Amino acid sequence: EQRQSMRRSFKLSYYNEYKSYLSFEGSRLLMAGTETINEILRSHKSLVKYAIIGLVALLVKFVLDKFIFPKKPLNSTKKSFEAKKGENKDLFEDNVVVDDTYNNYYHDVYLKNAEENVKKHIPYNLPQLKPNEMILQSQEFYKRVNSRRSCRYFSEQAVPREAINNCIRAAGTSPSGAHTQPWHFVAIYDKETREAVREIVEEEELINYEKRQGKSWLKDLEQIGTTNTKSYISHAPCIILVFKSPFHLDDEGAKHNNWYYEASVSISVGILLCALNNIGLVTVTSTPMNCGPALRALIGRPAHEKLAFLLPIGFPSADAVVPDFTRKPLEEIMSTV
């Protein structure tokens, strides 16, 4: 028992000495490591500073990308039929049964319907002019449309309403995407309504000129001299509001897309300008910014229609003037291959 007690005492003493040794060596190594790190920091102070700045920048970018401005996933070029159907609900009928690929709608439904519709097409032709007649008439047409100018000074002389109707009929002959005809023309003759339109436009235009329009836009307008005052809206005997529709409703209230409605409406207004010029009437293609909702409410048009153009219509006043502009010659607007 005495030997065992001595052995235990020896082991305990050895263990305590070894523990003290490890503690001492650990402290010494820790102090040495700390001094080494401090030395590195002192010798590479600028490097450490930029490293910290970089880490902070990465953290800020992560927060912005993750929570403030999250990026939307890119659309795949190989979407399933169901995904396509979800994006273009108006393109599909609920009772159409097709395969699981978008392409099968083209093969299974479209080609069959197109073939049936082509059978309903009607013959078409135009009188064929002789070459010299074509050249002569094209020259006459150019001379007439070249006389068209954007006029802001109107006589209050009344214009024949039937003539305006015929010009709008001509505009309605414009081509349109899938023949959806996404336009609506509102002719306003009533004096009080025209004055209400002017009030709405001038209020918004003041904000446009003072706050919304940039310096480059205002700089370009200096040669024309326009301001937020739009007296021609109330002076002209008629104004036409042109609305564009991104979709239309059928008799059952179902919504259908109007394809390429922006381009379609713009083409129709081009035809309208030629038709008005052809009978000696003038206009200016006004596109009042941010006035659409108020003007649409004023005249009671549907909420899905968007204002595209405001056209005052009439005869030029006796003191009418226009900027002394010249048009680009043919060689600057045309190339031949």
Coordinates of C-alpha atoms in Angstrom, one line a residue, residues 4-328:
Q4 CA 1.1 2.3 -4.4
S5 CA 0.7 5.5 -2.5
M6 CA 4.2 6.6 -3.5
R7 CA 3.5 5.7 -7.1
R8 CA 0.3 7.7 -7.2
S9 CA 2.1 10.7 -5.6
F10 CA 4.8 10.4 -8.2
K11 CA 2.4 10.2 -11.1
L12 CA 0.4 13.2 -9.8
S13 CA 3.5 15.3 -9.3
Y14 CA 4.8 14.4 -12.8
Y15 CA 1.4 15.2 -14.3
N16 CA 1.3 18.6 -12.6
E17 CA 4.8 19.5 -13.8
Y18 CA 4.0 18.4 -17.3
K19 CA 0.8 20.5 -17.3
S20 CA 2.7 23.5 -16.0
Y21 CA 5.2 23.0 -18.8
L22 CA 2.5 22.8 -21.5
S23 CA 0.8 25.9 -20.1
F24 CA 4.1 27.8 -20.1
E25 CA 5.0 26.7 -23.6
G26 CA 1.5 27.5 -24.9
S27 CA 1.6 31.0 -23.4
R28 CA 5.0 31.6 -24.9
L29 CA 3.9 30.4 -28.4
L30 CA 0.7 32.5 -28.1
M31 CA 2.6 35.6 -27.3
A32 CA 5.0 34.9 -30.1
G33 CA 2.2 34.4 -32.5
T34 CA 0.5 37.6 -31.4
E35 CA 3.7 39.5 -31.9
T36 CA 4.1 38.0 -35.3
I37 CA 0.6 38.9 -36.3
N38 CA 1.1 42.4 -35.0
E39 CA 4.3 42.7 -37.0
I40 CA 2.6 41.6 -40.2
L41 CA -0.2 44.1 -39.6
R42 CA 2.3 46.9 -39.0
S43 CA 4.3 46.0 -42.1
H44 CA 1.3 45.6 -44.4
K45 CA -1.0 48.2 -42.9
S46 CA -2.3 49.5 -46.3
L47 CA -2.8 46.0 -47.6
V48 CA -5.0 45.1 -44.7
K49 CA -6.9 48.3 -45.0
Y50 CA -7.8 47.6 -48.6
A51 CA -8.7 44.0 -47.8
I52 CA -11.1 45.2 -45.2
I53 CA -12.6 47.7 -47.6
G54 CA -13.0 44.9 -50.2
L55 CA -14.8 42.6 -47.8
V56 CA -17.2 45.4 -46.8
A57 CA -17.9 46.1 -50.5
L58 CA -18.6 42.5 -51.1
L59 CA -21.0 42.4 -48.2
V60 CA -22.8 45.5 -49.4
K61 CA -23.1 44.0 -52.9
F62 CA -24.5 40.8 -51.5
V63 CA -27.1 42.7 -49.5
L64 CA -28.1 44.8 -52.6
D65 CA -28.3 41.8 -54.9
K66 CA -30.1 39.6 -52.5
F67 CA -32.6 41.9 -50.8
I68 CA -32.8 45.4 -52.5
F69 CA -32.4 44.7 -56.3
P70 CA -32.9 41.0 -56.8
K71 CA -32.1 39.9 -60.3
K72 CA -34.9 38.1 -62.3
P73 CA -33.9 34.8 -63.7
L74 CA -33.3 34.8 -67.5
N75 CA -36.0 33.3 -69.6
S76 CA -35.0 29.9 -71.1
T77 CA -35.0 29.6 -74.8
K78 CA -36.5 26.1 -74.5
K79 CA -39.7 26.7 -72.5
S80 CA -42.4 24.1 -72.1
F81 CA -45.7 24.4 -73.8
E82 CA -47.4 25.1 -70.4
A83 CA -44.9 28.0 -69.7
K84 CA -45.6 29.5 -73.1
K85 CA -49.3 29.1 -72.6
G86 CA -49.0 30.9 -69.2
E87 CA -47.2 33.9 -70.8
N88 CA -49.6 34.2 -73.8
K89 CA -53.0 33.3 -72.4
D90 CA -54.8 35.1 -75.2
L91 CA -53.0 33.0 -77.8
F92 CA -54.6 29.7 -76.7
E93 CA -58.2 28.4 -76.3
D94 CA -59.0 26.4 -73.3
N95 CA -60.4 23.6 -75.4
V96 CA -57.3 23.2 -77.6
V97 CA -55.6 19.9 -76.8
V98 CA -52.0 19.7 -78.0
D99 CA -48.8 17.9 -77.2
D100 CA -46.4 19.0 -74.4
T101 CA -44.3 21.0 -76.8
Y102 CA -45.1 24.6 -78.0
N103 CA -44.2 23.7 -81.6
N104 CA -47.1 21.2 -81.8
Y105 CA -49.6 24.1 -81.6
Y106 CA -48.2 25.3 -85.0
H107 CA -48.4 21.8 -86.5
D108 CA -51.6 20.5 -85.0
V109 CA -53.9 23.6 -84.9
Y110 CA -52.5 26.6 -86.8
L111 CA -51.7 25.0 -90.1
K112 CA -55.1 23.4 -90.3
N113 CA -57.0 26.6 -89.5
A114 CA -54.8 28.6 -91.8
E115 CA -55.4 26.2 -94.7
E116 CA -59.2 26.5 -94.2
N117 CA -59.0 30.3 -94.0
V118 CA -56.9 30.7 -97.1
K119 CA -59.8 29.0 -99.0
K120 CA -62.0 32.0 -98.0
H121 CA -59.6 34.6 -99.5
I122 CA -61.0 36.8 -102.3
P123 CA -59.3 37.9 -105.6
Y124 CA -57.4 41.2 -105.5
N125 CA -56.0 43.5 -108.1
L126 CA -55.3 47.2 -108.9
P127 CA -55.4 49.0 -112.2
Q128 CA -51.9 48.8 -113.7
L129 CA -50.6 52.2 -114.9
K130 CA -48.1 52.7 -117.6
P131 CA -44.6 53.6 -116.4
N132 CA -44.9 57.2 -117.4
E133 CA -48.2 57.5 -115.6
M134 CA -46.7 55.9 -112.5
I135 CA -43.9 58.4 -112.5
L136 CA -46.2 61.4 -113.1
Q137 CA -48.7 60.4 -110.4
S138 CA -45.9 59.6 -107.9
Q139 CA -44.4 63.1 -108.5
E140 CA -47.8 64.7 -108.0
F141 CA -48.3 62.8 -104.8
Y142 CA -44.9 63.8 -103.5
K143 CA -45.6 67.5 -104.3
R144 CA -48.8 67.3 -102.4
V145 CA -47.5 65.6 -99.2
N146 CA -44.3 67.7 -99.3
S147 CA -46.6 70.7 -98.8
R148 CA -47.6 69.2 -95.4
R149 CA -46.3 71.1 -92.4
S150 CA -46.9 70.9 -88.7
C151 CA -49.1 74.0 -88.1
R152 CA -50.0 75.4 -84.6
Y153 CA -52.0 78.4 -85.8
F154 CA -55.6 77.7 -86.8
S155 CA -58.6 79.5 -88.1
E156 CA -61.8 79.0 -86.2
Q157 CA -63.6 78.4 -89.5
A158 CA -65.7 75.2 -89.2
V159 CA -64.6 72.1 -91.2
P160 CA -67.0 69.7 -92.9
R161 CA -67.6 66.8 -90.6
E162 CA -68.2 64.4 -93.4
A163 CA -64.7 65.3 -94.7
I164 CA -63.2 64.5 -91.3
N165 CA -65.1 61.2 -91.3
N166 CA -63.7 60.3 -94.7
C167 CA -60.2 61.0 -93.5
I168 CA -60.6 58.8 -90.5
R169 CA -62.1 56.1 -92.8
A170 CA -58.9 56.3 -94.8
A171 CA -56.8 56.0 -91.6
G172 CA -58.8 52.9 -90.7
T173 CA -57.5 51.2 -93.9
S174 CA -54.1 51.0 -92.3
P175 CA -52.5 47.5 -92.0
S176 CA -52.3 46.1 -88.5
G177 CA -50.8 43.1 -86.8
A178 CA -53.0 40.1 -87.5
H179 CA -55.7 42.6 -88.7
T180 CA -56.5 43.5 -85.0
Q181 CA -57.0 47.2 -85.9
P182 CA -56.0 48.5 -82.5
W183 CA -57.0 52.1 -82.9
H184 CA -59.9 54.4 -81.9
F185 CA -60.4 57.9 -83.1
V186 CA -62.3 60.5 -81.1
A187 CA -63.3 63.6 -83.0
I188 CA -64.1 66.5 -80.6
Y189 CA -66.0 69.5 -82.0
D190 CA -67.6 70.7 -78.7
K191 CA -66.0 74.0 -77.6
E192 CA -66.2 73.3 -73.9
T193 CA -64.7 69.9 -74.2
R194 CA -61.8 71.2 -76.3
E195 CA -61.2 73.8 -73.6
A196 CA -61.2 71.1 -70.9
V197 CA -58.7 69.1 -73.0
R198 CA -56.5 72.2 -73.3
E199 CA -56.6 72.8 -69.5
I200 CA -55.5 69.2 -68.8
V201 CA -52.8 69.2 -71.4
E202 CA -51.3 72.6 -70.3
E203 CA -51.2 71.6 -66.7
E204 CA -49.2 68.5 -67.4
E205 CA -47.1 70.2 -70.1
L206 CA -45.9 72.8 -67.6
I207 CA -44.6 70.0 -65.4
N208 CA -43.0 68.4 -68.5
Y209 CA -41.2 71.5 -69.5
E210 CA -40.1 72.4 -66.0
K211 CA -39.2 69.0 -64.5
R212 CA -39.6 66.0 -66.8
Q213 CA -37.9 67.0 -70.1
G214 CA -34.2 67.0 -70.2
K215 CA -31.9 69.8 -71.4
S216 CA -31.2 68.1 -74.7
W217 CA -34.9 67.9 -75.5
L218 CA -35.6 71.5 -74.6
K219 CA -32.5 72.5 -76.6
D220 CA -33.9 70.9 -79.7
L221 CA -37.3 72.5 -79.1
E222 CA -35.8 76.0 -79.1
Q223 CA -35.9 76.3 -82.9
I224 CA -39.6 75.6 -82.8
G225 CA -40.4 77.8 -79.8
T226 CA -43.1 75.7 -78.2
T227 CA -44.1 76.1 -74.6
N228 CA -46.7 74.6 -72.3
T229 CA -49.3 76.9 -73.8
K230 CA -51.3 75.0 -76.3
S231 CA -53.8 77.5 -77.6
Y232 CA -54.3 75.6 -80.8
I233 CA -56.3 72.9 -78.9
S234 CA -59.2 75.3 -78.2
H235 CA -58.7 77.4 -81.4
A236 CA -58.9 74.6 -83.9
P237 CA -62.6 73.7 -84.8
C238 CA -61.9 70.0 -84.2
I239 CA -59.4 67.9 -82.4
I240 CA -58.9 64.1 -82.8
L241 CA -57.7 62.0 -80.0
V242 CA -56.1 58.8 -81.2
F243 CA -56.1 55.9 -78.8
K244 CA -54.2 52.6 -79.0
S245 CA -55.3 49.3 -77.5
P246 CA -52.9 46.5 -76.5
F247 CA -55.8 44.1 -76.4
H248 CA -59.5 43.9 -77.3
L249 CA -62.5 42.1 -75.8
D250 CA -64.7 39.8 -77.8
D251 CA -68.5 39.5 -77.5
E252 CA -68.1 37.2 -74.5
G253 CA -65.7 39.5 -72.7
A254 CA -62.6 37.4 -73.4
K255 CA -59.4 39.3 -73.8
H256 CA -57.3 39.0 -77.0
N257 CA -53.9 40.6 -77.8
N258 CA -53.6 43.3 -80.4
W259 CA -50.3 42.4 -82.1
Y260 CA -47.8 45.2 -83.0
Y261 CA -50.4 47.8 -81.9
E262 CA -47.8 50.6 -81.5
A263 CA -46.6 50.3 -85.1
S264 CA -50.1 49.7 -86.4
V265 CA -51.5 52.9 -84.9
S266 CA -48.6 54.9 -86.0
I267 CA -49.1 53.8 -89.6
S268 CA -52.8 54.7 -89.5
V269 CA -52.0 58.2 -88.2
G270 CA -49.5 58.6 -91.1
I271 CA -52.4 57.8 -93.5
L272 CA -54.6 60.3 -91.6
L273 CA -52.0 63.1 -92.0
C274 CA -51.9 62.5 -95.8
A275 CA -55.7 62.4 -96.0
L276 CA -56.0 65.7 -94.1
N277 CA -53.3 67.4 -96.2
N278 CA -55.0 66.1 -99.4
I279 CA -58.1 68.2 -98.6
G280 CA -56.3 71.3 -97.5
L281 CA -56.5 70.8 -93.7
V282 CA -53.5 71.2 -91.3
T283 CA -52.6 69.6 -88.0
V284 CA -49.7 69.0 -85.7
T285 CA -48.8 65.6 -84.3
S286 CA -49.0 66.3 -80.6
T287 CA -48.1 63.6 -78.1
P288 CA -48.9 65.1 -74.7
M289 CA -47.0 63.3 -71.9
N290 CA -48.9 61.9 -68.9
C291 CA -52.3 63.3 -70.1
G292 CA -53.8 60.0 -71.2
P293 CA -55.6 58.9 -68.1
A294 CA -57.3 62.3 -67.5
L295 CA -58.3 62.7 -71.2
R296 CA -59.6 59.1 -71.3
A297 CA -61.7 59.8 -68.3
L298 CA -63.0 63.1 -69.7
I299 CA -64.4 61.5 -72.8
G300 CA -65.3 58.1 -71.3
R301 CA -63.0 55.7 -73.1
P302 CA -62.2 52.2 -71.7
A303 CA -59.3 51.9 -69.2
H304 CA -57.3 49.6 -71.4
E305 CA -57.0 52.3 -74.2
K306 CA -53.9 54.5 -74.2
L307 CA -53.6 57.9 -75.7
A308 CA -51.2 57.9 -78.7
F309 CA -51.8 61.3 -80.4
L310 CA -53.7 64.5 -80.1
L311 CA -54.3 66.1 -83.5
P312 CA -55.9 69.6 -83.8
I313 CA -57.6 69.8 -87.2
G314 CA -58.6 72.9 -89.3
F315 CA -57.6 75.5 -91.8
P316 CA -54.4 77.5 -91.2
S317 CA -55.1 81.0 -89.8
A318 CA -54.3 84.1 -91.9
D319 CA -51.2 84.8 -89.9
A320 CA -50.0 81.2 -89.6
V321 CA -46.2 80.6 -89.6
V322 CA -44.1 77.5 -89.5
P323 CA -40.3 77.0 -88.9
D324 CA -38.1 77.3 -92.0
F325 CA -37.1 73.7 -92.1
T326 CA -35.8 71.7 -95.1
R327 CA -36.2 67.9 -95.5
K328 CA -33.4 65.5 -96.1

